[in-house]
GROMACS .gro file of C-alpha atoms in nm:
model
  109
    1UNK     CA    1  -5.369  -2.467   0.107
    2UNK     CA    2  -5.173  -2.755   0.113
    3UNK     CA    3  -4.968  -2.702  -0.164
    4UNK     CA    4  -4.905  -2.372  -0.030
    5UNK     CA    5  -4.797  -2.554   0.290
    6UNK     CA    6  -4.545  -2.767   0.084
    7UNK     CA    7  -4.418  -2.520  -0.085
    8UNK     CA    8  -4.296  -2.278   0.223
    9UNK     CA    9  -4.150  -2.585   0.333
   10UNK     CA   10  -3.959  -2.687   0.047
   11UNK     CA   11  -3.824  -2.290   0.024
   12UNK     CA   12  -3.766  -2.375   0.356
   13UNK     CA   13  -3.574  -2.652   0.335
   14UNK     CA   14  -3.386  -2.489   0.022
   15UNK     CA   15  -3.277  -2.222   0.211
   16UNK     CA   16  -3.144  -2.417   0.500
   17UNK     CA   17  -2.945  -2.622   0.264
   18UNK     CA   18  -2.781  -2.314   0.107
   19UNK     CA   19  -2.690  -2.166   0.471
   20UNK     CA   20  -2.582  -2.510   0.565
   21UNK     CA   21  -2.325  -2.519   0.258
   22UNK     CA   22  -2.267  -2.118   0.291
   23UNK     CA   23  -2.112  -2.183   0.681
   24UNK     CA   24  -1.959  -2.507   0.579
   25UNK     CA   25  -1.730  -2.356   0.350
   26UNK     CA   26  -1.673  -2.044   0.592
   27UNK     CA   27  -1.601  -2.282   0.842
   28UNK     CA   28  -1.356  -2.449   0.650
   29UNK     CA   29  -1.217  -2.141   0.463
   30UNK     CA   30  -1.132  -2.056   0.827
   31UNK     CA   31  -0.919  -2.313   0.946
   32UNK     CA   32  -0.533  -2.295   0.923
   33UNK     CA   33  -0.239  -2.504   0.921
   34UNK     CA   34  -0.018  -2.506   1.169
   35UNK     CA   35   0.238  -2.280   1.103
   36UNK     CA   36   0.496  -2.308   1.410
   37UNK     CA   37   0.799  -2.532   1.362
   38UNK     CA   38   1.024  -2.645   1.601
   39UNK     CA   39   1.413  -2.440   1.586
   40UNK     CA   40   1.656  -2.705   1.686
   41UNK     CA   41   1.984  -2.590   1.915
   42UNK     CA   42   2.283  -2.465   1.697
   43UNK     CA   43   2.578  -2.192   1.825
   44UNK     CA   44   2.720  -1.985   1.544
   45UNK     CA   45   3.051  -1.816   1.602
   46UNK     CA   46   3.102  -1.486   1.468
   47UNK     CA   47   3.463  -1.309   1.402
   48UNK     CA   48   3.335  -1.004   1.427
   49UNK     CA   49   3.017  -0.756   1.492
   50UNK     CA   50   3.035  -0.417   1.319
   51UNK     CA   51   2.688  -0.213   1.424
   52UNK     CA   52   2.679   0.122   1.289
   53UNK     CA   53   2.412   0.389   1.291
   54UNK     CA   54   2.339   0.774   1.166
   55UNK     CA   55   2.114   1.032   1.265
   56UNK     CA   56   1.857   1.213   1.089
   57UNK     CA   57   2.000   1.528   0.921
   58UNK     CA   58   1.713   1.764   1.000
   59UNK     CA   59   1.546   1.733   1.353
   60UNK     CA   60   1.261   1.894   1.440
   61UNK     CA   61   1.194   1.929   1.825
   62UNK     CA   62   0.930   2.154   2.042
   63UNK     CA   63   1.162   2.419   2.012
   64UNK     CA   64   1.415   2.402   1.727
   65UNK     CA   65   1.501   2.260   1.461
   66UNK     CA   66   1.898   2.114   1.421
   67UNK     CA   67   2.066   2.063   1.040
   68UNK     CA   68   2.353   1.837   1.111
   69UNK     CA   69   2.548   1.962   0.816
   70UNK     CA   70   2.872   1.795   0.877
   71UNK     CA   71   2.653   1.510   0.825
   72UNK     CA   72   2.539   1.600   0.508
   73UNK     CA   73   2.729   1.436   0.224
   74UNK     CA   74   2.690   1.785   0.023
   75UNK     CA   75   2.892   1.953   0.255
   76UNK     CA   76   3.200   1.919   0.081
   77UNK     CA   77   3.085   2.047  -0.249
   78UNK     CA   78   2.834   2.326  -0.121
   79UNK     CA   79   2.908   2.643  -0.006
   80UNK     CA   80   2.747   2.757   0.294
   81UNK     CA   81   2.447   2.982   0.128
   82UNK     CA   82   2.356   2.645  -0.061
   83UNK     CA   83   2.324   2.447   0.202
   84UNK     CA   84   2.125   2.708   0.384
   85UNK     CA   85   1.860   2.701   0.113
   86UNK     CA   86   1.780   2.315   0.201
   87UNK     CA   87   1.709   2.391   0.575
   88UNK     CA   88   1.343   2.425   0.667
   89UNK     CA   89   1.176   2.791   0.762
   90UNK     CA   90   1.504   2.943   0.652
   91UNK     CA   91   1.506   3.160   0.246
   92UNK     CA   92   1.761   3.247   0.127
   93UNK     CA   93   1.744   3.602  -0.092
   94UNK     CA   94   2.008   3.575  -0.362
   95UNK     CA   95   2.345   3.561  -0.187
   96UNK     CA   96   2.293   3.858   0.051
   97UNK     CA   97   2.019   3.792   0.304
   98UNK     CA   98   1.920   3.518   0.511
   99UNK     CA   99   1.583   3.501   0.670
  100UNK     CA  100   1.427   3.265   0.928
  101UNK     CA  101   1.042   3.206   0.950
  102UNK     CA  102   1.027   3.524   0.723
  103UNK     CA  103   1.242   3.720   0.958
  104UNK     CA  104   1.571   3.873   0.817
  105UNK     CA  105   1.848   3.753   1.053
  106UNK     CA  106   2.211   3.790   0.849
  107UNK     CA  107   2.332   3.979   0.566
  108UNK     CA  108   2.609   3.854   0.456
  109UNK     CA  109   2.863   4.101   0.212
   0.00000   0.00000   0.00000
């Protein structure tokens, strides 16, 4: 019985060593250096400030989409049928008829 005894507690003890060591090294894997630094007080002059932006060329809203085609770069080397064919919900049959959604809206001769 005793050496039963002794041996719970030495598991006992072995196992509180390993969870001792276990959270010792979480603990420690934890910590962090300080990573703010201190910005010191300058002025920079520019010459100049050029901001520039573009838009999407397809947007989709509730109720539309828009295909800003002058703001395609194609444009100038497409002709109009072409750039049809890239515009979502709208097929283009050969170079006669134009549909939206599936529903024929131009035919063009």
């Amino acid at each position: 019985m005793k050496k039963k005894i002794a041996e719970s507690r030495t598991v006992e003890l072995i196992f509180m060593m390993l969870l001792y060591i276990v959270c010792t090294g979480y603990a420690s894997a934890q910590t962090r250096n300080d990573t703010i630094r201190q910005m010191s007080d300058s002025t920079v002059h520019l010459k100049e400030v050029q901001v520039s932006a573009s838009r999407p060329l397809i947007k989709a809203e509730l109720d539309k989409i828009t295909y800003h085609v002058a703001d395609d770069p194609d444009s100038r080397s497409m002709t109009l049928l072409e750039m049809l064919r890239k515009v979502p919900m709208v097929t283009v049959e050969g170079n006669v008829v134009v549909k939206v959604k599936g529903i024929q809206t131009l035919r063009y001769r």
